[in-house]
mmCIF file of C-alpha atoms and ligand atoms in Angstrom:
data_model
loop_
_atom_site.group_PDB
_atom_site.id
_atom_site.type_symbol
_atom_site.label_atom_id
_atom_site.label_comp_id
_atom_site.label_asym_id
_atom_site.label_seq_id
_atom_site.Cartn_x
_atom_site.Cartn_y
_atom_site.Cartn_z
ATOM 1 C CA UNK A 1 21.696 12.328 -2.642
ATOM 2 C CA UNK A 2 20.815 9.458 -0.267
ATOM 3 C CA UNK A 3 20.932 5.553 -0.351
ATOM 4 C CA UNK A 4 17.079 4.451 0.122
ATOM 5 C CA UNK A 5 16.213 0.696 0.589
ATOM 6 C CA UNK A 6 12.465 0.167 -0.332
ATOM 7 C CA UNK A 7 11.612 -3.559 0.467
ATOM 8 C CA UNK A 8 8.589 -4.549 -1.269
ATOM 9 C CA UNK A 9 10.096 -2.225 -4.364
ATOM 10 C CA UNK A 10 9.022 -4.230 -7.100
ATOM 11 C CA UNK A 11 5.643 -4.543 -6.027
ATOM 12 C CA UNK A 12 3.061 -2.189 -7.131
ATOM 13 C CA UNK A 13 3.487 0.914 -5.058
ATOM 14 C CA UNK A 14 7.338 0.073 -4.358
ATOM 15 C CA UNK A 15 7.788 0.759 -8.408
ATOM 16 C CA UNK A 16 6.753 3.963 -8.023
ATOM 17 C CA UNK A 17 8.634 4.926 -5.485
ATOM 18 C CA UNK A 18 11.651 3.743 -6.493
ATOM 19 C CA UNK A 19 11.176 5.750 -9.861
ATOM 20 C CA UNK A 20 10.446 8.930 -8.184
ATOM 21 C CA UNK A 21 13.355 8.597 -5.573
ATOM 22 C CA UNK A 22 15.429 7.719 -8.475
ATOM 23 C CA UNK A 23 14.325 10.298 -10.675
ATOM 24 C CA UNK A 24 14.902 12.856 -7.727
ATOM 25 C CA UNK A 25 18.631 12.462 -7.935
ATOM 26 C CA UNK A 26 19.151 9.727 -4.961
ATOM 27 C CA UNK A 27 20.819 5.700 -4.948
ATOM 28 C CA UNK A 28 17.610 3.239 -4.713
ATOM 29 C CA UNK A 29 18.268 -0.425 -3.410
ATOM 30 C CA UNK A 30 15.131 -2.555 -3.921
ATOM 31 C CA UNK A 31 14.810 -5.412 -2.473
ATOM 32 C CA UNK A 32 11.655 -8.200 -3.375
ATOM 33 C CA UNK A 33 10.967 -12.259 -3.222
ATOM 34 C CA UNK A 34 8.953 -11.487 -6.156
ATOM 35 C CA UNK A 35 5.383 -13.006 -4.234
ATOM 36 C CA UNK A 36 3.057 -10.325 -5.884
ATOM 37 C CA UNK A 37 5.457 -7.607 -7.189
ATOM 38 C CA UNK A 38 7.471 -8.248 -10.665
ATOM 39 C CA UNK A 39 10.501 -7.506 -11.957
ATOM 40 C CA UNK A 40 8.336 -5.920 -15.069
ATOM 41 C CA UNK A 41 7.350 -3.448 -12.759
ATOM 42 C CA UNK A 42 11.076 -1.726 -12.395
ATOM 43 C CA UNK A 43 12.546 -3.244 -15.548
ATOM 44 C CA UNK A 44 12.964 0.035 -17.047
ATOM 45 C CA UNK A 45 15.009 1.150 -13.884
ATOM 46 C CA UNK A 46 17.789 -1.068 -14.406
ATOM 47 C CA UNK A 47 20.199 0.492 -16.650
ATOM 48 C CA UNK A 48 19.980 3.028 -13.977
ATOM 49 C CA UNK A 49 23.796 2.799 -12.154
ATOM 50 C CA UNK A 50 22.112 4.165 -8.951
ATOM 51 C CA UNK A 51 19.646 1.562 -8.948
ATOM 52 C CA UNK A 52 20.613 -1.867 -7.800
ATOM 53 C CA UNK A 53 18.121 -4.950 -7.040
ATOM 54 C CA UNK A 54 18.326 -7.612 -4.924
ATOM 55 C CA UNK A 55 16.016 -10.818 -4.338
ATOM 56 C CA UNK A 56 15.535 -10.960 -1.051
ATOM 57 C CA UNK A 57 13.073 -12.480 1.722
ATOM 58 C CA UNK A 58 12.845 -9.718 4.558
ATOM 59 C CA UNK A 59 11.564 -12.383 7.068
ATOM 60 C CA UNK A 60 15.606 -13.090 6.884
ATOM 61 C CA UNK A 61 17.684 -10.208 8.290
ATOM 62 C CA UNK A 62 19.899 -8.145 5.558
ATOM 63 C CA UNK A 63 23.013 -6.034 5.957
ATOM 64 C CA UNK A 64 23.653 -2.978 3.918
ATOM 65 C CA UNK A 65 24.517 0.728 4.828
ATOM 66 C CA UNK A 66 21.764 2.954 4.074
ATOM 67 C CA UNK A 67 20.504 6.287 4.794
ATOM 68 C CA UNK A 68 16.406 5.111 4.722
ATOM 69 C CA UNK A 69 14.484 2.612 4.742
ATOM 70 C CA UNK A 70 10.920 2.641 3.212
ATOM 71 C CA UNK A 71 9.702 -1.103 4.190
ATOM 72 C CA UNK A 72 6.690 -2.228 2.063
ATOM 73 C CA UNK A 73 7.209 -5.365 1.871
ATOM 74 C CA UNK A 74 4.125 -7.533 2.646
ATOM 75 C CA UNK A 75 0.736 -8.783 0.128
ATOM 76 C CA UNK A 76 -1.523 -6.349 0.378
ATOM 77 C CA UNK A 77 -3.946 -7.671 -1.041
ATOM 78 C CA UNK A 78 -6.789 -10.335 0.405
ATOM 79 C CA UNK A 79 -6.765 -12.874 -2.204
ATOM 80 C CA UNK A 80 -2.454 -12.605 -1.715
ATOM 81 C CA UNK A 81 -2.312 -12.248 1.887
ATOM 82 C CA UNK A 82 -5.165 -15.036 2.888
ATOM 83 C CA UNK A 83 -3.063 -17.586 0.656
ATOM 84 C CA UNK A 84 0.078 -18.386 2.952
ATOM 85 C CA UNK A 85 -1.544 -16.430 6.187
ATOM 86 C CA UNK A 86 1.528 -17.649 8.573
ATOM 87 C CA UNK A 87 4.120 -16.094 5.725
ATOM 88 C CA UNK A 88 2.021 -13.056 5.546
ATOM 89 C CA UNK A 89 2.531 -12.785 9.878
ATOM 90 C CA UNK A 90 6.590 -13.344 9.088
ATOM 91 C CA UNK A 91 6.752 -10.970 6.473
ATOM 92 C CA UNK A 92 4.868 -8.063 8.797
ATOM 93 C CA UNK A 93 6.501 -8.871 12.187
ATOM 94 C CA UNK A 94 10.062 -10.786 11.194
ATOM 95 C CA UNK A 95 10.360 -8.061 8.553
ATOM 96 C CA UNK A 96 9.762 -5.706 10.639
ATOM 97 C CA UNK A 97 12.092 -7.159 13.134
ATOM 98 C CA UNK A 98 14.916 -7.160 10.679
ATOM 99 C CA UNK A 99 14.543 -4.006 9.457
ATOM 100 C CA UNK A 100 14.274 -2.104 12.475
ATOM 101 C CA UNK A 101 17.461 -4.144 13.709
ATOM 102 C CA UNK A 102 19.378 -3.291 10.589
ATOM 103 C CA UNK A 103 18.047 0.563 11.296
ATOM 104 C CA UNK A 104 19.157 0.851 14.837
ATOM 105 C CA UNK A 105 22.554 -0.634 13.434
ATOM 106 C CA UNK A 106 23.433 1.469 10.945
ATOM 107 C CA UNK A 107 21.533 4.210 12.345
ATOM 108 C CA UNK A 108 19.174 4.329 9.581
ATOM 109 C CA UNK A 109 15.721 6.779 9.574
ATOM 110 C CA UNK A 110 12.751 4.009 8.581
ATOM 111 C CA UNK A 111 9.350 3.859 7.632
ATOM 112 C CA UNK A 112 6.359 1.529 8.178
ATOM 113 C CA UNK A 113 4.223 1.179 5.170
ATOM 114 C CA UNK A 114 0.637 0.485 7.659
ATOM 115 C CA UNK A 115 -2.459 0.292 6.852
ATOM 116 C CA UNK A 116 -6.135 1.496 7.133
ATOM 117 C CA UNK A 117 -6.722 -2.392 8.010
ATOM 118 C CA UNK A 118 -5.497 -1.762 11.548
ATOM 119 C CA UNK A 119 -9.069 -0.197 12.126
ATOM 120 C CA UNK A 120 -10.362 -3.187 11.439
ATOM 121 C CA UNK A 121 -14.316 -2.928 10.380
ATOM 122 C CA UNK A 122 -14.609 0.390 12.383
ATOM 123 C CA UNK A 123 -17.161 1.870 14.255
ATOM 124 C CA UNK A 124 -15.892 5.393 14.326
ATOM 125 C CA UNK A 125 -16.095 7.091 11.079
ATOM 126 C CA UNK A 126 -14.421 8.830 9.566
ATOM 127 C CA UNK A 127 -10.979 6.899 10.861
ATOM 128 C CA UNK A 128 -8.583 9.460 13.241
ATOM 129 C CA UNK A 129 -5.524 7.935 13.794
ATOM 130 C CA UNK A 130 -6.426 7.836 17.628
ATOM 131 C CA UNK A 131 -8.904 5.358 16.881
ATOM 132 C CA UNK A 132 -8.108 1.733 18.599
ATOM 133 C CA UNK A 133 -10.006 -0.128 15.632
ATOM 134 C CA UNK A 134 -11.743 -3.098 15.872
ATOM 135 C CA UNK A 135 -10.388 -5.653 14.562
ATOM 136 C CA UNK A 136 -11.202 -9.513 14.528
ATOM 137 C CA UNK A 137 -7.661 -11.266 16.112
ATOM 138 C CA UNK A 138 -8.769 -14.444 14.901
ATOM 139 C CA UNK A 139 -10.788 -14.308 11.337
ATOM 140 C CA UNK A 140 -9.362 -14.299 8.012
ATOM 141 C CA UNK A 141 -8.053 -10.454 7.610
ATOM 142 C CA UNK A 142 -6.558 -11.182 10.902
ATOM 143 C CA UNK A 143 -3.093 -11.997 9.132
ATOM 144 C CA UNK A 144 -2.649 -9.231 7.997
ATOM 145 C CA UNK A 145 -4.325 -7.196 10.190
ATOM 146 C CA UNK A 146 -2.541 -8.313 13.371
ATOM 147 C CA UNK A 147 0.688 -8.383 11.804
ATOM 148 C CA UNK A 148 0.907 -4.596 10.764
ATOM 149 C CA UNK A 149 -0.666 -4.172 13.939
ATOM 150 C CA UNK A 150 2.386 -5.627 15.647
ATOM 151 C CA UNK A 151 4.538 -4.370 13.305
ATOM 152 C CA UNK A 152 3.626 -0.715 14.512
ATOM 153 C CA UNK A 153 4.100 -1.819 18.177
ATOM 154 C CA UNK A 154 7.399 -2.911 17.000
ATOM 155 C CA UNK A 155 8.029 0.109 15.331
ATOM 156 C CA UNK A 156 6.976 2.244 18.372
ATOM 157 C CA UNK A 157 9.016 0.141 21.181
ATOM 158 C CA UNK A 158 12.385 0.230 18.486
ATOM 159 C CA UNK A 159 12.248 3.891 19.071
ATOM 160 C CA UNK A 160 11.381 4.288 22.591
ATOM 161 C CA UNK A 161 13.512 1.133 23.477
ATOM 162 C CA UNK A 162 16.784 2.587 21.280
ATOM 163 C CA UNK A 163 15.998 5.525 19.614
ATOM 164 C CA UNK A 164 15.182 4.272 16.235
ATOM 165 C CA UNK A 165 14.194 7.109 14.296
ATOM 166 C CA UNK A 166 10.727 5.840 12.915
ATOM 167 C CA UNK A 167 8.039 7.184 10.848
ATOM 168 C CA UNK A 168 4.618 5.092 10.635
ATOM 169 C CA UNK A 169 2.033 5.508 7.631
ATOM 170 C CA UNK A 170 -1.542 4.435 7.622
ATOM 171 C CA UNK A 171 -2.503 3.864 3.955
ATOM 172 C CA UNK A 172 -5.559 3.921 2.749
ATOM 173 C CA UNK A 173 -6.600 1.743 -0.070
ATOM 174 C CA UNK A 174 -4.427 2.902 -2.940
ATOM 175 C CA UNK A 175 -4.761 1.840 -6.716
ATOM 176 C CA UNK A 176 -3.387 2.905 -9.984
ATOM 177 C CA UNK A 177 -0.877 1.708 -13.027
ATOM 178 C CA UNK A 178 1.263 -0.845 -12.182
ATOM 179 C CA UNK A 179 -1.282 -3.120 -10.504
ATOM 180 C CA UNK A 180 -0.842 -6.660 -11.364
ATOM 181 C CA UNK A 181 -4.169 -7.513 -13.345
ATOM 182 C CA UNK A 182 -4.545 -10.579 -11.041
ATOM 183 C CA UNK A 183 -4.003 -8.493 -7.850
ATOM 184 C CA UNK A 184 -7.532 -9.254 -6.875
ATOM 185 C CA UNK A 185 -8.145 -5.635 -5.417
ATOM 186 C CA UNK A 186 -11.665 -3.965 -6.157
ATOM 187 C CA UNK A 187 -10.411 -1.552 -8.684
ATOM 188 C CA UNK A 188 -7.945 -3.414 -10.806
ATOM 189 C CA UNK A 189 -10.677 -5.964 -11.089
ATOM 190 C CA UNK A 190 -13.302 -3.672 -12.017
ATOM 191 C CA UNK A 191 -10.983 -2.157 -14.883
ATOM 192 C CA UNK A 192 -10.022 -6.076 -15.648
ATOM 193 C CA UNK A 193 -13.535 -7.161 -16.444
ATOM 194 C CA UNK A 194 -14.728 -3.877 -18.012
ATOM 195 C CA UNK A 195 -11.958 -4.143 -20.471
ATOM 196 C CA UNK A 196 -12.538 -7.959 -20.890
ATOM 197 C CA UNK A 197 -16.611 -7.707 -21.328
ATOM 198 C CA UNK A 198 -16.655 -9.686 -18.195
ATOM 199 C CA UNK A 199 -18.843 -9.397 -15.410
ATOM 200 C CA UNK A 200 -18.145 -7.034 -12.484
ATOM 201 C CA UNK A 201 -17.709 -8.994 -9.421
ATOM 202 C CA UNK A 202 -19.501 -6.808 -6.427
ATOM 203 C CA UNK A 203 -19.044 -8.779 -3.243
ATOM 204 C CA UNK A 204 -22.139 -8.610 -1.272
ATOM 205 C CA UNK A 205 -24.441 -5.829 -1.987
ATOM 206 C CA UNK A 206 -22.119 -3.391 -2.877
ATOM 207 C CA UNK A 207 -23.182 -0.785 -0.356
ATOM 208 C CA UNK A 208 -19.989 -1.329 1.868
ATOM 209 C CA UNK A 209 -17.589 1.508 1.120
ATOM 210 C CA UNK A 210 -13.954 2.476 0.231
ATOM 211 C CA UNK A 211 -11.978 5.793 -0.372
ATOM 212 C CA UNK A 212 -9.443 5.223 -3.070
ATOM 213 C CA UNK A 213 -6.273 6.951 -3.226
ATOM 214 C CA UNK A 214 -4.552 7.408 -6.311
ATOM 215 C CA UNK A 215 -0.375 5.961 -6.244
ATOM 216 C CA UNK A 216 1.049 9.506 -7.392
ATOM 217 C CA UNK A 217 -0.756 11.200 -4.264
ATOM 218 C CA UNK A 218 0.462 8.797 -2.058
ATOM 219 C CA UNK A 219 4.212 8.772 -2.892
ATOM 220 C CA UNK A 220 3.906 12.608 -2.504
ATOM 221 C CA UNK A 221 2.824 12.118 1.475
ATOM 222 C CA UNK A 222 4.912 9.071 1.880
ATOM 223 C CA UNK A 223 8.420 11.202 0.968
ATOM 224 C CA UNK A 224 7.070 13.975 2.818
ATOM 225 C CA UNK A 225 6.228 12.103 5.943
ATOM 226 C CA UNK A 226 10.166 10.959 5.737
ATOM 227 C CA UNK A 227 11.207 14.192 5.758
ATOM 228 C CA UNK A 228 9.320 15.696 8.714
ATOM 229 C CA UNK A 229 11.542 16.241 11.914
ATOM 230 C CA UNK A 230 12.242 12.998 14.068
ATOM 231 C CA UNK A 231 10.111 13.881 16.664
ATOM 232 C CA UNK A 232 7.113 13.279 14.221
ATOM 233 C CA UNK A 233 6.610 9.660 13.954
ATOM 234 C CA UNK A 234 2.891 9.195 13.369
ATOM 235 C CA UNK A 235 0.978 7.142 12.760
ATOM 236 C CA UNK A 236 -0.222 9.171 10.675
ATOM 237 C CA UNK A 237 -3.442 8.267 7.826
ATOM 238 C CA UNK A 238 -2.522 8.838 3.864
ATOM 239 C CA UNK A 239 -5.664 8.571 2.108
ATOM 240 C CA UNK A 240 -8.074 10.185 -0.342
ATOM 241 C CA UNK A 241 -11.133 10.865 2.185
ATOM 242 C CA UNK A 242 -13.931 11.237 -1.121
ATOM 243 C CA UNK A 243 -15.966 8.226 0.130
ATOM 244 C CA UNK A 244 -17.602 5.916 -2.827
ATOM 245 C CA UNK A 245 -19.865 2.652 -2.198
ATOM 246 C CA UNK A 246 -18.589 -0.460 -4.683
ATOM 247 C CA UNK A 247 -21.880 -0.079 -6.885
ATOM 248 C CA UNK A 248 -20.995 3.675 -7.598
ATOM 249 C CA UNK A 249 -17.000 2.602 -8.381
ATOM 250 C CA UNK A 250 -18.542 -0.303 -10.494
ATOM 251 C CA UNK A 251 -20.433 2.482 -11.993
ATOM 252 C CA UNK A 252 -17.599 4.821 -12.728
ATOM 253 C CA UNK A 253 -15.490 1.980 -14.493
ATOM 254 C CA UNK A 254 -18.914 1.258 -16.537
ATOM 255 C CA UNK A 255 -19.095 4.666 -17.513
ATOM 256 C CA UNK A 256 -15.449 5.246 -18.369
ATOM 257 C CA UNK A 257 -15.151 2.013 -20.341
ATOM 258 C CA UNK A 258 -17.732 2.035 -22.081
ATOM 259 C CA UNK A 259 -18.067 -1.478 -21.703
ATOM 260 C CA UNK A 260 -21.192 -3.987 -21.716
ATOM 261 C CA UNK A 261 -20.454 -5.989 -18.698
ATOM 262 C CA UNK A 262 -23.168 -6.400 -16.005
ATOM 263 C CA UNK A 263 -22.939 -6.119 -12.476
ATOM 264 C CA UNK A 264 -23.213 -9.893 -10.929
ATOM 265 C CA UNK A 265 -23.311 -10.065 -7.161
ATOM 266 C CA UNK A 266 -20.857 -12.962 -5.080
ATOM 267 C CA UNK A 267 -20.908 -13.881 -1.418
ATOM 268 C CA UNK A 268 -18.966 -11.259 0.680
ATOM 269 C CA UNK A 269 -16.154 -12.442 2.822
ATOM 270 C CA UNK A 270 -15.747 -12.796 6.570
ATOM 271 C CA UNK A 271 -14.763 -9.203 8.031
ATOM 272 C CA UNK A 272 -14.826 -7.253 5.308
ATOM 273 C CA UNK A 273 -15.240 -3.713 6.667
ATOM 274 C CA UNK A 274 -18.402 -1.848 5.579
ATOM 275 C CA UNK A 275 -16.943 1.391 5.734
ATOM 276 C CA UNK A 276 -13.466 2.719 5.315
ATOM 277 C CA UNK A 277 -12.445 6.779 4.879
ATOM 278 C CA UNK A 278 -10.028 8.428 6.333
ATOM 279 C CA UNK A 279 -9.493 11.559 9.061
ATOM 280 C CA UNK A 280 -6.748 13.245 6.990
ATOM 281 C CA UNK A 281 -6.480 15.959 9.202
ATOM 282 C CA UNK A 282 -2.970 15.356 10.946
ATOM 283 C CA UNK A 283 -2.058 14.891 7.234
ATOM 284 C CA UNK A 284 -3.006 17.792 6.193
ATOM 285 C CA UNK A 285 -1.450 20.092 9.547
ATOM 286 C CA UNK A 286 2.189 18.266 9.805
ATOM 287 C CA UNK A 287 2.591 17.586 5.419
ATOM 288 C CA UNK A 288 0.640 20.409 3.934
ATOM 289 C CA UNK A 289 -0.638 17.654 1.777
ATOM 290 C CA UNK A 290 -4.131 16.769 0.634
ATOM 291 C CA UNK A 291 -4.606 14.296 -2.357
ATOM 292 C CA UNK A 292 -4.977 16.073 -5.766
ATOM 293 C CA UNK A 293 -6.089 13.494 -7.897
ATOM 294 C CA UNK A 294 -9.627 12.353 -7.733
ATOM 295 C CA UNK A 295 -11.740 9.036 -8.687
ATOM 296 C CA UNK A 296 -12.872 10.006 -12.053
ATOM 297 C CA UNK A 297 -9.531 10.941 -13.436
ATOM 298 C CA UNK A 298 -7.538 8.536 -11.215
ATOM 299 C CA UNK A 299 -9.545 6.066 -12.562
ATOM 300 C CA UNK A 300 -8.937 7.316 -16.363
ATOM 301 C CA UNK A 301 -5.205 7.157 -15.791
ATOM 302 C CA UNK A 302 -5.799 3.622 -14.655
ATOM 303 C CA UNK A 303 -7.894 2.239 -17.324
ATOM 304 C CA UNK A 304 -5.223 3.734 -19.465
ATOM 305 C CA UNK A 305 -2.458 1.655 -18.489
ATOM 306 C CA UNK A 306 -4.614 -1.295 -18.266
ATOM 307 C CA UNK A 307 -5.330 -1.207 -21.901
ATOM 308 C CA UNK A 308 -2.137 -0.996 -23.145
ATOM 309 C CA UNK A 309 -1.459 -4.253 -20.509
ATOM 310 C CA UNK A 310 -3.987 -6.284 -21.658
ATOM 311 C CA UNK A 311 -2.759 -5.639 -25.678
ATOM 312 C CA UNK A 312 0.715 -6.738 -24.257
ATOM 313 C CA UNK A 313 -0.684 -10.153 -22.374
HETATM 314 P P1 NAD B 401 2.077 -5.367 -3.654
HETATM 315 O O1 NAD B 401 1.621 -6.731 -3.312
HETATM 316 O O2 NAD B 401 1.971 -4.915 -5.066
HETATM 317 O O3 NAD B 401 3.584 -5.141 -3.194
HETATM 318 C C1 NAD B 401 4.181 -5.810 -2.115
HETATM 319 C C2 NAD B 401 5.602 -6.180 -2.528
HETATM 320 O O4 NAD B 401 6.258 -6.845 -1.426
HETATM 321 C C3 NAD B 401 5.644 -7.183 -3.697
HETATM 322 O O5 NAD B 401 6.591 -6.767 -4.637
HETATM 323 C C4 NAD B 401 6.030 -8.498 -3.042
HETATM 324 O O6 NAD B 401 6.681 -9.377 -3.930
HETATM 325 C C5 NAD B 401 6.919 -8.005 -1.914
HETATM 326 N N1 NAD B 401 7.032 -8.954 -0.801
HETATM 327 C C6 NAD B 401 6.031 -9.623 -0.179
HETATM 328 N N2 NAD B 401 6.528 -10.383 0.815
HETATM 329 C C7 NAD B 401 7.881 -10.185 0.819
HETATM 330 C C8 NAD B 401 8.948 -10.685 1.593
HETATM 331 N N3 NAD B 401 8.732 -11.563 2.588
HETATM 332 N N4 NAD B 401 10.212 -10.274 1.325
HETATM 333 C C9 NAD B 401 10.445 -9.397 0.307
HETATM 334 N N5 NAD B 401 9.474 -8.891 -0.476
HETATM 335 C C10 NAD B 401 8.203 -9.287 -0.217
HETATM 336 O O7 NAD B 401 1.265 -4.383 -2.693
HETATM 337 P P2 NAD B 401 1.245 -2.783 -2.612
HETATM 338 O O8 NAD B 401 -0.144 -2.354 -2.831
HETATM 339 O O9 NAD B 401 2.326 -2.200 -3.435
HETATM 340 O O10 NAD B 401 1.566 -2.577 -1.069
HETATM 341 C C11 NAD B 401 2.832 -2.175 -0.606
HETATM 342 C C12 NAD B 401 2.760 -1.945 0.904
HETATM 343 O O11 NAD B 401 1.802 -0.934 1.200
HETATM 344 C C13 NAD B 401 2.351 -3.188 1.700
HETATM 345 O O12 NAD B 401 3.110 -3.240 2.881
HETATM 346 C C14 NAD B 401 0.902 -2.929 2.023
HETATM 347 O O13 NAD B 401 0.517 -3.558 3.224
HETATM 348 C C15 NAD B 401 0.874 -1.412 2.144
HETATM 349 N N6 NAD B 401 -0.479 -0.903 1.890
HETATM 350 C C16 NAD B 401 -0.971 -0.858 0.615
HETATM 351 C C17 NAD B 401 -2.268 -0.397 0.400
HETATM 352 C C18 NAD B 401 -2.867 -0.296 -0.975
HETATM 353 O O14 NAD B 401 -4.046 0.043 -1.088
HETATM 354 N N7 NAD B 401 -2.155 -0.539 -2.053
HETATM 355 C C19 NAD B 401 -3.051 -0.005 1.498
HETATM 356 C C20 NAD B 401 -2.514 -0.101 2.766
HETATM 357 C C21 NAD B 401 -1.221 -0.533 2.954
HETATM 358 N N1 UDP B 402 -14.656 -6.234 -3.855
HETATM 359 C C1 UDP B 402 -15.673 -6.469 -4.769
HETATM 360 N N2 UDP B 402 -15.359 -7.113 -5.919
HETATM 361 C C2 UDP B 402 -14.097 -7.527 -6.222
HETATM 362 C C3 UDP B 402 -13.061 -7.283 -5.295
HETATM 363 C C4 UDP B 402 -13.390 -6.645 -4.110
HETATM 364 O O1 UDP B 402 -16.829 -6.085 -4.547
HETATM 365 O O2 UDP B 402 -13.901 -8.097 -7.316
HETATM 366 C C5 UDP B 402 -14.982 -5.502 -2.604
HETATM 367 C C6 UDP B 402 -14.477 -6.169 -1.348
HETATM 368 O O3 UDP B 402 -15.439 -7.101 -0.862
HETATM 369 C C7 UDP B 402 -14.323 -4.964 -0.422
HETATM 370 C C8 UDP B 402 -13.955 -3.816 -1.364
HETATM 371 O O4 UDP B 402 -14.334 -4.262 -2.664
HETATM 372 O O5 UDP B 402 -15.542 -4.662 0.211
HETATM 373 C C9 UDP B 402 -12.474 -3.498 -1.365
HETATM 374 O O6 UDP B 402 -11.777 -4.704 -1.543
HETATM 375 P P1 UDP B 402 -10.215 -4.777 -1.782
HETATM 376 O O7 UDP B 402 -9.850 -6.221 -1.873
HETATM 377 O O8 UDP B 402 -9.829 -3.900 -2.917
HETATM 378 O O9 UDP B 402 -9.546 -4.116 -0.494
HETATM 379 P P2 UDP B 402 -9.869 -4.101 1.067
HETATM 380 O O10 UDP B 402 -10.157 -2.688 1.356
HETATM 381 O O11 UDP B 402 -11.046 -4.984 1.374
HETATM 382 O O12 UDP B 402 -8.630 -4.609 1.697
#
């Protein structure tokens, strides 16, 4: 059994990997300011005497003894992380500061929830993890962009500097249950307005692509990659690499549905990348891991929980 923080653990994939942490026999400390996660989220954890939660802003340092620390704290989404773009720096680089400090103190093992964003809108595809990126320092992603980008210098320098024993994670865009219904990410919109009869909001043409991950897949190479030896720090990219343009995802949630809603076309934002897919191979040589779950039944799962949500709303 160890004591695991997860900041960011009532967000959407925080839940889940509190539950499974939990469920696998160790003490879970979650920590959240409750900007896009909910306590609904982990509700059903809390009778749990090995699960304690605390509200908490990571952009202000914490003290607690821990064995890990998973630290997801931060919006992930645009819609979240373009609102309060300075918070959205703190949170990635004060965070990180504080959480790496709190690490080296207690001589903690932690890991960087990254991103595929740090590859900006790429030019190399698919995405290796040597792969500089090319990303805009000064447009609207650049918030978040930048910040996990100086978050994983941060992470790097802690454990060069002072021996920090880090782990770094580039995910891919993820999606399933547990997604707030106003998260404003492609797919729980999609399933939103399917299940609504609204229209389906493609942004731009809808040739620009994405490879979508499914949560249980993810949590499976996240608690792997904190078990690998601490030479292995990464970065290292967790995604599904099946590649799928948004017409052909707005297409799949048509099909699945059932639903009459029409495609309607809106302005695309500033930087949005027109292709994203992952190089899993490092993922696949250090985890013997490859996702198992792909769009169509992913998706199914998804729709699933967003029906019983929308009953409940
Ligand atoms: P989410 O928005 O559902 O969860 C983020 C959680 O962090 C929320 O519960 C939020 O309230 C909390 N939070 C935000 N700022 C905080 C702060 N200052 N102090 C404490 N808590 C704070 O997003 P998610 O999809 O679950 O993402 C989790 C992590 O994974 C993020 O760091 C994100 O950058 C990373 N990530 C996610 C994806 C994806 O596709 N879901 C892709 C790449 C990276
Ligand atoms: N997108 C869309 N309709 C929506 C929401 C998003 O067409 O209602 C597009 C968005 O422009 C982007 C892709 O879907 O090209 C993925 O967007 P998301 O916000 O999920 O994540 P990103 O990978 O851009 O961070």
């Amino acid at each position: 059994m160890k004591r695991i923080l997860i900041t960011g653990g009532a967000g959407f994939i925080g839940s889940h990997l509190c539950e499974k942490l939990l469920n696998d026999g160790n003490e879970v400390i979650c920590i959240d300011n409750y900007f896009t996660g909910s306590k609904k989220n982990i509700v059903h954890l809390l009778d749990n005497p090995y699960f304690e939660l605390i509200r908490h802003d990571i952009a202000h340092p914490y003290f607690i003894e821990v064995d890990y620390i998973y630290n997801l704290a931060c919006p992930a989404s645009p819609v979240h992380y373009q609102y309060n773009p300075i918070k959205t720096i703190k949170t990635s680089v004060m965070g990180a500061i504080n959480m790496l400090g709190l690490a080296k103190r207690i001589k903690a093992k932690i890991l960087q929830a990254s991103t595929s964003e740090v590859y900006g809108d790429p030019l190399l595809h698919p995405q290796p993890e040597h792969y500089w990126g090319n990303a805009n320092p000064i447009g609207l992603r650049s918030c978040y962009d930048e910040g996990k980008r100086c978050a994983e210098s941060l992470f790097m320098n802690y454990q060069k500097q002072n021996n920090v024993k880090i782990k770094i994670i580039r995910i891919f865009n993820t999606y399933g249950p547990k997604m707030h219904p106003n998260d404003g990410r492609v797919v729980s919109n999609f399933i939103v307005q399917a299940l609504k009869g609204e229209p389906i909001t493609i942004f731009g043409d809808g040739t620009q692509t994405r490879s979508f991950q499914y949560v249980d897949d993810l949590i499976t190479a996240m608690m792997k990659t904190m078990e690998t030896a601490d030479d292995f720090v990464g970065p290292i990219n967790i995604g599904n690499p099946n590649e799928f343009s948004m017409l052909q995802l707005a297409q799949e949630v048509i099909d699945l549905t059932g639903t009459k809603s029409k495609i309607v076309y809106k302005p695309l934002s500033a930087d949005d990348p027109l292709q994203r897919c992952p190089d899993i191979s490092l993922a696949k040589k250090i985890l013997d891991w490859q996702p198992k779950i792909e769009l169509r039944e992913g998706l199914s799962k998804t729709i699933e929980y967003f029906e019983k949500e929308l009953i409940n709303v």
